[in-house]
CSV table of C-alpha atoms and ligand atoms in Angstrom, one decimal:
chain,number,residue,atom,x,y,z
R,1,MET,CA,-14.1,6.5,-19.7
R,2,ARG,CA,-15.8,7.5,-16.4
R,3,LYS,CA,-19.4,6.8,-16.0
R,4,ASN,CA,-21.4,8.1,-13.2
R,5,GLY,CA,-24.9,9.0,-14.2
R,6,PRO,CA,-27.5,7.6,-16.5
R,7,GLU,CA,-24.9,5.7,-18.5
R,8,LEU,CA,-24.2,3.7,-15.4
R,9,GLU,CA,-27.9,2.7,-15.0
R,10,ALA,CA,-27.9,1.6,-18.6
R,11,ASP,CA,-24.7,-0.5,-18.2
R,12,MET,CA,-26.0,-2.1,-15.0
R,13,SER,CA,-29.0,-3.6,-16.8
R,14,LYS,CA,-26.8,-5.5,-19.2
R,15,THR,CA,-26.5,-9.3,-19.0
R,16,PRO,CA,-23.1,-10.9,-19.2
R,17,ALA,CA,-20.9,-10.3,-22.2
R,18,VAL,CA,-20.6,-13.4,-24.3
R,19,ALA,CA,-17.5,-12.8,-26.3
R,20,ARG,CA,-15.1,-11.6,-23.7
R,21,ARG,CA,-15.2,-12.7,-20.1
R,22,THR,CA,-15.9,-9.9,-17.7
R,23,ALA,CA,-14.3,-9.2,-14.4
R,24,LEU,CA,-15.5,-6.7,-11.8
R,25,VAL,CA,-12.6,-5.0,-10.1
R,26,VAL,CA,-13.6,-3.3,-6.8
R,27,GLY,CA,-11.2,-0.5,-5.9
R,28,LEU,CA,-9.2,1.9,-8.0
R,29,GLY,CA,-6.0,1.9,-5.9
R,30,ILE,CA,-2.6,0.5,-7.1
R,31,SER,CA,-3.8,-3.1,-6.9
R,32,GLY,CA,-7.2,-2.5,-8.6
R,33,ILE,CA,-5.8,-0.4,-11.5
R,34,ALA,CA,-3.0,-3.0,-12.0
R,35,CYS,CA,-5.6,-5.8,-12.0
R,36,ALA,CA,-7.6,-3.9,-14.7
R,37,ILE,CA,-4.4,-3.7,-16.9
R,38,ALA,CA,-3.5,-7.4,-16.2
R,39,LEU,CA,-7.0,-8.6,-17.0
R,40,HIS,CA,-7.2,-6.6,-20.2
R,41,ARG,CA,-3.8,-8.0,-21.2
R,42,ALA,CA,-5.2,-11.5,-20.6
R,43,GLY,CA,-8.2,-10.9,-23.0
R,44,TRP,CA,-10.8,-10.1,-20.3
R,45,LEU,CA,-13.1,-7.1,-20.0
R,46,PRO,CA,-12.5,-5.4,-16.7
R,47,VAL,CA,-15.2,-3.2,-15.2
R,48,VAL,CA,-14.1,-1.1,-12.2
R,49,VAL,CA,-16.1,0.4,-9.4
R,50,GLU,CA,-14.6,2.8,-6.8
R,51,ARG,CA,-16.3,4.0,-3.7
R,52,ALA,CA,-14.7,7.5,-3.7
R,53,PRO,CA,-16.2,10.1,-6.0
R,54,ALA,CA,-12.9,10.6,-7.9
R,55,ARG,CA,-9.4,9.3,-8.1
R,56,ARG,CA,-7.1,10.0,-5.1
R,57,ARG,CA,-3.8,11.9,-5.4
R,58,GLY,CA,-0.7,12.3,-3.3
R,59,GLY,CA,-0.7,10.2,-0.2
R,60,TYR,CA,2.5,9.4,1.6
R,61,PHE,CA,6.0,8.1,1.1
R,62,ILE,CA,6.3,4.5,-0.2
R,63,ALA,CA,9.3,2.5,-1.5
R,64,VAL,CA,8.8,0.3,-4.5
R,65,MET,CA,11.1,-2.7,-4.5
R,66,GLY,CA,12.3,-4.9,-7.3
R,67,VAL,CA,9.3,-7.2,-6.9
R,68,GLY,CA,7.0,-4.3,-7.7
R,69,ARG,CA,9.2,-2.7,-10.3
R,70,SER,CA,9.5,-5.9,-12.4
R,71,ALA,CA,5.7,-6.4,-12.2
R,72,ALA,CA,5.2,-2.8,-13.2
R,73,ALA,CA,7.5,-3.3,-16.2
R,74,ASP,CA,5.6,-6.4,-17.2
R,75,LEU,CA,2.3,-4.5,-17.0
R,76,GLY,CA,3.8,-1.9,-19.4
R,77,VAL,CA,4.1,0.9,-16.8
R,78,GLY,CA,7.7,1.5,-18.0
R,79,ASP,CA,9.3,4.8,-17.2
R,80,ARG,CA,6.1,6.3,-15.7
R,81,LEU,CA,7.3,4.8,-12.5
R,82,VAL,CA,10.1,7.2,-11.3
R,83,ASP,CA,12.5,7.3,-8.3
R,84,HIS,CA,12.1,10.6,-6.4
R,85,ARG,CA,14.9,10.0,-3.9
R,86,ALA,CA,16.6,13.0,-2.3
R,87,GLU,CA,20.4,12.9,-2.6
R,88,SER,CA,21.0,14.4,0.8
R,89,MET,CA,21.5,12.6,4.2
R,90,THR,CA,18.9,11.3,6.6
R,91,TYR,CA,19.6,12.0,10.3
R,92,VAL,CA,18.6,10.7,13.7
R,93,ILE,CA,17.4,13.8,15.5
R,94,ASP,CA,16.2,14.8,18.9
R,95,ARG,CA,13.2,17.0,19.7
R,96,GLN,CA,15.4,20.1,19.4
R,97,GLY,CA,16.8,19.1,16.0
R,98,ASN,CA,20.3,18.0,17.1
R,99,ARG,CA,21.5,15.5,14.5
R,100,SER,CA,23.6,12.4,14.1
R,101,PRO,CA,24.0,10.3,11.0
R,102,GLY,CA,21.1,8.0,10.3
R,103,LEU,CA,19.9,5.5,7.7
R,104,SER,CA,16.9,5.6,5.5
R,105,PHE,CA,15.2,3.6,2.7
R,106,ALA,CA,17.8,5.3,0.4
R,107,ASP,CA,20.5,3.1,2.1
R,108,ILE,CA,18.8,-0.2,1.2
R,109,PRO,CA,21.3,-1.8,-1.2
R,110,ILE,CA,18.7,-3.0,-3.8
R,111,ASN,CA,17.9,0.6,-4.7
R,112,PRO,CA,14.1,0.8,-4.2
R,113,TYR,CA,12.3,3.7,-6.0
R,114,LEU,CA,11.4,6.2,-3.3
R,115,THR,CA,8.1,7.9,-4.3
R,116,MET,CA,4.5,8.5,-3.1
R,117,ARG,CA,1.5,6.2,-3.3
R,118,GLY,CA,-0.2,8.7,-5.6
R,119,ASP,CA,2.8,8.6,-8.0
R,120,VAL,CA,2.4,4.9,-8.4
R,121,GLU,CA,-1.3,5.1,-8.8
R,122,ASP,CA,-0.8,7.8,-11.5
R,123,ALA,CA,1.7,5.6,-13.3
R,124,VAL,CA,-0.6,2.6,-13.5
R,125,TRP,CA,-3.6,4.8,-14.2
R,126,LYS,CA,-1.9,6.4,-17.2
R,127,THR,CA,-0.9,2.9,-18.4
R,128,LEU,CA,-4.6,1.7,-18.2
R,129,GLN,CA,-5.7,4.8,-20.1
R,130,GLU,CA,-3.2,4.0,-22.8
R,131,VAL,CA,-3.9,0.3,-23.2
R,132,ALA,CA,-7.6,0.2,-22.4
R,133,PRO,CA,-9.0,3.7,-22.7
R,134,ASP,CA,-12.6,2.4,-22.9
R,135,THR,CA,-12.5,0.6,-19.6
R,136,GLU,CA,-15.8,1.2,-17.7
R,137,ILE,CA,-15.1,3.0,-14.4
R,138,HIS,CA,-17.9,3.9,-12.0
R,139,PHE,CA,-17.1,6.2,-9.2
R,140,SER,CA,-19.1,6.6,-6.0
R,141,THR,CA,-20.1,2.9,-6.5
R,142,THR,CA,-19.8,0.0,-4.2
R,143,PRO,CA,-20.9,-3.7,-4.0
R,144,THR,CA,-23.5,-4.5,-1.4
R,145,ALA,CA,-24.1,-8.2,-2.1
R,146,ILE,CA,-22.2,-10.9,-3.9
R,147,GLU,CA,-23.8,-14.2,-4.8
R,148,GLN,CA,-22.0,-17.1,-6.6
R,149,ASN,CA,-24.1,-19.1,-9.0
R,150,GLY,CA,-22.2,-21.8,-10.9
R,151,ASP,CA,-20.1,-20.1,-13.5
R,152,CYS,CA,-21.1,-16.5,-12.7
R,153,VAL,CA,-21.1,-14.1,-9.9
R,154,GLU,CA,-24.1,-11.8,-9.3
R,155,VAL,CA,-23.2,-8.5,-7.7
R,156,THR,CA,-25.5,-5.9,-6.3
R,157,LEU,CA,-24.0,-2.5,-6.8
R,158,GLU,CA,-25.0,0.8,-5.2
R,159,GLY,CA,-24.1,3.9,-7.1
R,160,PRO,CA,-25.3,7.4,-7.8
R,161,GLN,CA,-28.3,6.1,-9.7
R,162,GLY,CA,-29.4,3.7,-7.0
R,163,VAL,CA,-29.2,-0.1,-6.8
R,164,SER,CA,-28.6,-2.5,-9.7
R,165,ARG,CA,-27.6,-6.1,-10.3
R,166,ARG,CA,-24.9,-7.3,-12.7
R,167,TRP,CA,-23.3,-10.7,-13.6
R,168,PHE,CA,-19.5,-11.3,-13.9
R,169,ASP,CA,-17.3,-14.2,-14.7
R,170,LEU,CA,-14.9,-13.1,-11.9
R,171,VAL,CA,-14.9,-10.5,-9.1
R,172,ILE,CA,-11.7,-9.1,-7.8
R,173,GLY,CA,-11.7,-7.3,-4.5
R,174,ALA,CA,-8.9,-4.8,-4.6
R,175,ASP,CA,-10.6,-2.6,-2.0
R,176,GLY,CA,-8.0,-2.2,0.6
R,177,ILE,CA,-7.4,-3.4,4.2
R,178,ARG,CA,-11.1,-3.0,5.3
R,179,SER,CA,-12.4,-4.7,2.2
R,180,THR,CA,-16.1,-4.9,1.5
R,181,VAL,CA,-15.6,-7.8,-0.9
R,182,ARG,CA,-13.8,-9.8,1.9
R,183,ARG,CA,-16.7,-9.1,4.2
R,184,LEU,CA,-19.3,-10.1,1.7
R,185,ALA,CA,-17.7,-13.2,0.2
R,186,PHE,CA,-15.3,-14.6,2.8
R,187,PRO,CA,-16.5,-16.3,6.0
R,188,PRO,CA,-14.8,-14.9,9.1
R,189,ALA,CA,-13.5,-18.4,9.9
R,190,LEU,CA,-11.0,-17.9,7.0
R,191,GLY,CA,-9.3,-15.0,8.9
R,192,GLY,CA,-9.1,-11.3,8.7
R,193,LEU,CA,-7.5,-8.3,10.4
R,194,GLN,CA,-4.6,-8.8,12.9
R,195,ARG,CA,-3.5,-5.8,15.0
R,196,LEU,CA,0.2,-5.0,15.2
R,197,GLY,CA,-0.2,-2.9,18.4
R,198,THR,CA,0.6,0.5,17.0
R,199,MET,CA,-1.2,3.5,15.5
R,200,ILE,CA,0.0,5.4,12.5
R,201,CYS,CA,-0.5,8.9,11.0
R,202,ALA,CA,1.0,9.8,7.7
R,203,TYR,CA,0.7,13.0,5.5
R,204,ALA,CA,2.5,15.4,3.2
R,205,LEU,CA,4.0,18.6,4.6
R,206,GLN,CA,2.9,21.9,3.2
R,207,GLU,CA,6.0,23.7,4.6
R,208,ASP,CA,9.5,22.7,5.7
R,209,LEU,CA,10.0,21.9,9.3
R,210,PRO,CA,12.5,23.7,11.5
R,211,THR,CA,16.1,22.4,10.9
R,212,LEU,CA,14.8,20.0,8.1
R,213,PRO,CA,14.6,21.8,4.7
R,214,SER,CA,13.1,19.9,1.8
R,215,GLY,CA,15.4,17.1,0.7
R,216,VAL,CA,16.7,16.4,4.2
R,217,GLY,CA,15.3,13.4,6.1
R,218,GLY,CA,15.2,12.8,9.8
R,219,GLN,CA,13.9,10.5,12.5
R,220,ILE,CA,13.0,11.0,16.2
R,221,ILE,CA,13.1,7.6,17.9
R,222,GLU,CA,11.9,7.2,21.5
R,223,PRO,CA,10.7,4.1,23.4
R,224,GLY,CA,7.3,3.2,21.9
R,225,ARG,CA,7.0,6.1,19.5
R,226,SER,CA,8.7,7.6,16.5
R,227,PHE,CA,8.5,10.4,14.0
R,228,THR,CA,10.0,10.1,10.5
R,229,VAL,CA,10.5,12.7,7.8
R,230,PHE,CA,10.8,11.2,4.3
R,231,PRO,CA,12.5,13.6,1.8
R,232,PHE,CA,12.1,13.8,-2.0
R,233,ASP,CA,14.1,15.4,-4.8
R,234,ASP,CA,11.2,17.5,-6.2
R,235,ARG,CA,8.6,18.2,-3.5
R,236,ARG,CA,8.1,18.7,0.2
R,237,SER,CA,8.6,15.7,2.5
R,238,THR,CA,6.0,13.4,3.9
R,239,VAL,CA,6.0,12.4,7.6
R,240,LEU,CA,5.0,9.4,9.6
R,241,PHE,CA,4.1,9.2,13.3
R,242,SER,CA,4.1,5.6,14.7
R,243,TRP,CA,3.3,4.8,18.3
R,244,TYR,CA,2.2,1.9,20.6
R,245,ALA,CA,-1.4,2.3,21.7
R,246,ALA,CA,-3.1,0.7,24.7
R,247,ASP,CA,-6.6,1.1,23.3
R,248,PRO,CA,-6.3,1.6,19.5
R,249,ASP,CA,-10.1,1.6,19.0
R,250,ALA,CA,-10.5,4.5,21.4
R,251,GLU,CA,-7.6,6.4,19.9
R,252,ARG,CA,-9.0,6.0,16.4
R,253,LYS,CA,-12.2,7.7,17.4
R,254,GLY,CA,-10.3,10.8,18.6
R,255,LYS,CA,-8.6,13.5,16.5
R,256,ALA,CA,-5.2,12.5,15.2
R,257,ALA,CA,-3.3,15.5,16.4
R,258,GLU,CA,-4.8,15.2,19.9
R,259,GLN,CA,-3.9,11.5,20.1
R,260,ILE,CA,-0.3,12.2,19.0
R,261,ARG,CA,0.1,15.0,21.6
R,262,LYS,CA,-1.0,12.5,24.2
R,263,ALA,CA,1.2,9.7,22.9
R,264,PHE,CA,4.3,12.0,22.6
R,265,GLY,CA,3.7,13.7,26.0
R,266,PRO,CA,4.0,14.6,28.7
R,267,GLU,CA,7.4,16.0,27.7
R,268,PRO,CA,7.3,19.3,25.7
R,269,LEU,CA,7.0,18.4,22.0
R,270,GLY,CA,9.8,20.8,20.8
R,271,PRO,CA,9.8,22.9,17.6
R,272,ILE,CA,9.9,20.1,15.0
R,273,LEU,CA,7.0,18.1,16.4
R,274,GLU,CA,5.0,21.2,17.1
R,275,ALA,CA,5.4,22.4,13.5
R,276,ALA,CA,4.5,19.0,12.2
R,277,LEU,CA,1.3,18.8,14.3
R,278,GLY,CA,0.4,22.3,13.3
R,279,GLN,CA,0.4,21.2,9.7
R,280,LEU,CA,-1.5,18.0,10.5
R,281,GLU,CA,-4.4,20.1,11.8
R,282,THR,CA,-4.8,21.7,8.4
R,283,SER,CA,-4.0,18.7,6.3
R,284,GLU,CA,-6.9,17.4,4.2
R,285,ALA,CA,-5.5,14.0,3.3
R,286,ALA,CA,-3.9,12.7,6.4
R,287,LEU,CA,-4.0,8.9,7.0
R,288,PHE,CA,-4.7,8.2,10.7
R,289,ASP,CA,-5.3,4.5,11.4
R,290,ILE,CA,-4.6,1.4,13.5
R,291,ALA,CA,-1.7,-0.6,12.0
R,292,GLU,CA,-2.9,-4.0,11.0
R,293,GLN,CA,-2.2,-6.9,8.7
R,294,VAL,CA,-4.7,-9.1,6.9
R,295,ARG,CA,-4.2,-12.9,7.4
R,296,LEU,CA,-6.4,-15.2,5.4
R,297,SER,CA,-6.1,-19.0,4.9
R,298,THR,CA,-7.2,-18.5,1.3
R,299,TRP,CA,-7.5,-15.5,-1.0
R,300,TYR,CA,-10.3,-16.8,-3.2
R,301,GLN,CA,-13.7,-18.3,-2.8
R,302,GLY,CA,-15.1,-19.7,-6.0
R,303,ARG,CA,-14.9,-16.9,-8.5
R,304,VAL,CA,-14.2,-14.1,-6.0
R,305,VAL,CA,-10.6,-13.3,-5.4
R,306,LEU,CA,-8.8,-10.7,-3.3
R,307,VAL,CA,-5.7,-8.9,-4.4
R,308,GLY,CA,-3.4,-6.4,-2.5
R,309,ASP,CA,-4.2,-5.0,0.9
R,310,SER,CA,-7.6,-6.6,0.9
R,311,ALA,CA,-6.0,-10.1,0.8
R,312,TRP,CA,-2.7,-9.8,2.6
R,313,CYS,CA,-2.0,-6.3,3.7
R,314,PRO,CA,1.6,-6.8,5.0
R,315,SER,CA,1.4,-3.3,6.6
R,316,LEU,CA,3.6,-0.3,6.2
R,317,TYR,CA,6.3,-1.9,8.4
R,318,SER,CA,7.1,-4.4,5.7
R,319,GLY,CA,7.5,-1.8,3.0
R,320,MET,CA,6.0,-4.3,0.5
R,321,GLY,CA,2.3,-3.5,0.2
R,322,ALA,CA,2.4,-1.6,-3.1
R,323,SER,CA,5.0,-3.9,-4.6
R,324,SER,CA,3.1,-7.0,-3.7
R,325,GLY,CA,-0.2,-5.5,-5.0
R,326,LEU,CA,1.5,-4.9,-8.4
R,327,ALA,CA,2.9,-8.4,-8.4
R,328,GLY,CA,-0.3,-10.0,-7.3
R,329,ALA,CA,-2.2,-8.3,-10.2
R,330,ASN,CA,0.5,-9.1,-12.8
R,331,VAL,CA,0.6,-12.8,-11.8
R,332,LEU,CA,-3.2,-13.1,-11.6
R,333,GLY,CA,-3.4,-11.9,-15.3
R,334,LYS,CA,-0.8,-14.3,-16.4
R,335,ARG,CA,-2.4,-17.3,-14.7
R,336,LEU,CA,-5.8,-16.5,-16.1
R,337,GLU,CA,-4.3,-16.3,-19.5
R,338,GLU,CA,-2.4,-19.6,-19.1
R,339,HIS,CA,-5.3,-21.6,-17.7
R,340,GLY,CA,-7.9,-20.3,-20.2
R,341,ASP,CA,-11.4,-21.6,-19.2
R,342,ASP,CA,-10.2,-23.3,-16.1
R,343,ILE,CA,-10.6,-20.4,-13.7
R,344,ALA,CA,-10.4,-22.5,-10.6
R,345,ALA,CA,-7.0,-23.9,-11.7
R,346,ALA,CA,-5.8,-20.3,-12.5
R,347,LEU,CA,-6.7,-19.0,-9.0
R,348,ALA,CA,-5.2,-22.0,-7.3
R,349,ASP,CA,-2.0,-21.6,-9.3
R,350,TRP,CA,-1.9,-17.9,-8.7
R,351,GLU,CA,-2.3,-18.3,-4.9
R,352,ALA,CA,0.4,-21.1,-4.8
R,353,THR,CA,2.8,-18.7,-6.6
R,354,MET,CA,2.1,-15.7,-4.4
R,355,ARG,CA,1.7,-17.2,-0.9
R,356,PRO,CA,5.4,-18.1,0.0
R,357,ARG,CA,6.6,-14.6,-0.9
R,358,ILE,CA,3.7,-12.8,0.8
R,359,ALA,CA,4.3,-14.9,4.0
R,360,GLU,CA,7.9,-13.5,4.0
R,361,PHE,CA,6.7,-9.9,3.5
R,362,GLN,CA,4.2,-10.3,6.4
R,363,LYS,CA,6.9,-11.8,8.7
R,364,SER,CA,9.2,-8.9,7.9
R,365,ALA,CA,6.8,-6.4,9.4
R,366,GLY,CA,7.9,-7.6,12.9
R,367,THR,CA,11.4,-6.4,12.2
R,368,GLY,CA,10.0,-3.2,10.6
R,369,ILE,CA,8.1,-2.3,13.8
R,370,GLY,CA,11.3,-2.8,15.8
R,371,VAL,CA,13.2,-0.5,13.4
R,372,PHE,CA,10.4,2.1,13.2
R,373,THR,CA,9.0,2.0,16.7
R,374,PRO,CA,11.4,0.2,19.2
R,375,ALA,CA,9.2,-0.7,22.1
R,376,SER,CA,11.7,-0.2,25.1
R,377,ASP,CA,14.8,1.6,26.2
R,378,LYS,CA,16.7,-1.7,25.7
R,379,ALA,CA,15.4,-1.9,22.1
R,380,ILE,CA,16.5,1.7,21.5
R,381,ARG,CA,20.0,1.0,22.8
R,382,ILE,CA,20.3,-2.0,20.5
R,383,ARG,CA,19.1,0.1,17.6
R,384,LYS,CA,21.6,2.9,18.4
R,385,ARG,CA,24.5,0.4,18.4
R,386,ALA,CA,23.4,-1.1,15.1
R,387,MET,CA,23.0,2.4,13.7
R,388,SER,CA,26.5,3.6,14.7
R,389,LEU,CA,27.9,0.4,13.1
R,390,LEU,CA,26.0,0.8,9.9
R,391,THR,CA,26.7,4.5,9.5
R,392,ASN,CA,30.4,3.9,9.8
R,393,PRO,CA,31.6,4.9,6.3
R,394,ILE,CA,33.5,1.6,5.7
R,395,VAL,CA,30.6,-0.6,6.9
R,396,ARG,CA,28.2,1.5,4.8
R,397,TRP,CA,30.3,1.0,1.7
R,398,VAL,CA,30.6,-2.7,2.3
R,399,PHE,CA,26.8,-3.0,3.0
R,400,SER,CA,25.9,-1.1,-0.2
R,401,HIS,CA,27.9,-3.6,-2.2
R,402,VAL,CA,27.2,-6.9,-0.6
R,403,GLY,CA,23.9,-6.3,1.3
R,404,LYS,CA,21.9,-7.0,-1.9
R,405,PHE,CA,22.9,-10.7,-1.6
R,406,LEU,CA,21.2,-11.1,1.8
R,407,PRO,CA,18.1,-13.4,1.6
R,408,VAL,CA,15.9,-10.6,3.1
R,409,MET,CA,17.0,-8.3,0.2
R,410,GLN,CA,16.6,-11.1,-2.4
R,411,GLN,CA,13.0,-11.7,-1.3
R,412,ARG,CA,12.3,-8.0,-2.0
R,413,GLU,CA,14.2,-7.9,-5.3
R,414,ARG,CA,13.5,-11.2,-7.1
R,415,PRO,CA,10.4,-10.9,-9.4
R,416,ILE,CA,7.4,-13.1,-8.8
R,417,PHE,CA,6.1,-14.7,-12.0
M,501,LIG,C1,2.2,5.2,5.9
M,501,LIG,C2,2.3,4.1,4.9
M,501,LIG,C3,3.5,3.8,4.4
M,501,LIG,C4,3.7,2.7,3.4
M,501,LIG,N1,4.9,2.5,2.9
M,501,LIG,C5,5.0,1.5,2.0
M,501,LIG,C6,6.2,1.3,1.3
M,501,LIG,O1,7.2,1.8,1.6
M,501,LIG,N2,6.2,0.3,0.3
M,501,LIG,C7,5.1,-0.4,-0.1
M,501,LIG,O2,5.2,-1.2,-1.0
M,501,LIG,N3,3.9,-0.1,0.5
M,501,LIG,C8,3.8,0.8,1.5
M,501,LIG,N4,2.6,1.0,2.1
M,501,LIG,C9,1.5,0.2,1.8
M,501,LIG,C10,0.8,0.6,0.5
M,501,LIG,O3,0.5,1.9,0.5
M,501,LIG,C11,-0.4,-0.2,0.3
M,501,LIG,O4,-0.1,-1.6,0.5
M,501,LIG,C12,-1.0,-0.1,-1.1
M,501,LIG,O5,-1.2,1.3,-1.4
M,501,LIG,C13,-2.3,-0.9,-1.1
M,501,LIG,O6,-2.9,-0.7,-2.4
M,501,LIG,P1,-4.3,-1.4,-2.7
M,501,LIG,O7,-4.7,-0.9,-4.0
M,501,LIG,O8,-4.3,-2.8,-2.4
M,501,LIG,O9,-5.3,-0.8,-1.6
M,501,LIG,P2,-5.8,0.7,-1.3
M,501,LIG,O10,-4.7,1.7,-1.6
M,501,LIG,O11,-6.4,0.7,0.0
M,501,LIG,O12,-6.9,1.0,-2.4
M,501,LIG,C14,-8.2,0.5,-2.2
M,501,LIG,C15,-9.2,1.2,-3.1
M,501,LIG,O13,-10.5,0.6,-3.0
M,501,LIG,C16,-11.4,1.6,-2.7
M,501,LIG,N5,-12.5,1.0,-2.0
M,501,LIG,C17,-12.5,0.7,-0.7
M,501,LIG,N6,-13.7,0.1,-0.3
M,501,LIG,C18,-14.4,0.1,-1.4
M,501,LIG,C19,-15.7,-0.3,-1.7
M,501,LIG,N7,-16.5,-0.9,-0.8
M,501,LIG,N8,-16.2,-0.2,-3.0
M,501,LIG,C20,-15.4,0.4,-4.0
M,501,LIG,N9,-14.2,0.8,-3.7
M,501,LIG,C21,-13.7,0.7,-2.5
M,501,LIG,C22,-10.7,2.7,-2.0
M,501,LIG,O14,-11.3,4.0,-2.0
M,501,LIG,C23,-9.3,2.7,-2.7
M,501,LIG,O15,-9.4,3.5,-3.8
M,501,LIG,C24,2.5,2.0,3.1
M,501,LIG,C25,1.3,2.3,3.7
M,501,LIG,C26,1.2,3.3,4.6
M,501,LIG,C27,-0.1,3.6,5.2
């Protein structure tokens, strides 16, 4: 299945397949793997290139909502996608670990699956291996030029064997928020990255934190900065730092732990944050980045289409990136199948189906920042009041039964087809 060496060179010299239409999928994340499955299901031949030398593992906490679960079911992922929610409580804590009842993703009434990015990638990867075990996958390979020529797209690829050219009927950029496909095929006038004002750092713990054994969640919320511990039923928690940054570019150039120390100072960090930062310094797979969305006026140009974070990254604050990546891939496969040879019609129909829901997910990130990283003392006070109301046992019970009918929940639950 994996091709890296001379085989790649041989493949790259081939001219387009005649019998089955070929699609280049750039990126082997959730959206890219899901696209490969969806294209295969639609009768296409997907070819995947991934910049990294191997598949990633682990990652950080993510919630998969109904939108993503129904797409995954449609793609044949079935019970490979598993809920790893911890049954215990999540608390609002202070820097010393003093607790009061809090809320977490587990309290969302539509029962999202609580898992890790790597688990979802594993689930779609195993499905791809099952349904299309011969899919060509080239690691350490990236596109460096994309040219459209009537009915085909010529892509220059750089891999371990050097540079080669290949022709495809369709190119799918599923290469994440800083997409190369977007840079190569979408003029800047169509849009791009939009900053949300915060920095984020997420990683998996190797050891429990003081006062927070595995399975117990917690959140320290202070004006302009927060620290969240996401618990699981079968492994150590993952954590997320989120804070407002005056100069995100300068912060991103620095070391994550040092920037967090500055952002959470000058007060003493206390035992929980100290222990978490100690583990960040030895973590090999921490994500440290500027929080951004992608806003584009269209997600396709001719026969080049973007899916997932590359197209619309709603950001972690919406909690919908993985779900919408799965849905985007699933719907793309369906529309290509329905429209047959008319690829332009398929892409237009696909975008028309996806756009209204994606717009809602992107909008919801504004509320998400307020929940995760309230900007001021006043915002904290409002949050505290809402929290004490929502953690009241009677209100909690009512919310768990009727909350699923709220439009904001329906948007996340209702499948996109
Ligand atoms: C802290 C955090 C919490 C989150 N929480 C949630 C949540 O609760 N719910 C939710 O649904 N989503 C959540 N998300 C968002 C979710 O993780 C992403 O939306 C999703 O993983 C995006 O998947 P993707 O496949 O589109 O992109 P990516 O995961 O970025 O994958 C892109 C792939 O393309 C590869 N690539 C990049 N450039 C190239 C290139 N030039 N050539 C070849 N390959 C390339 C990369 O190596 C990678 O494998 C969260 C994100 C973060 C950071």
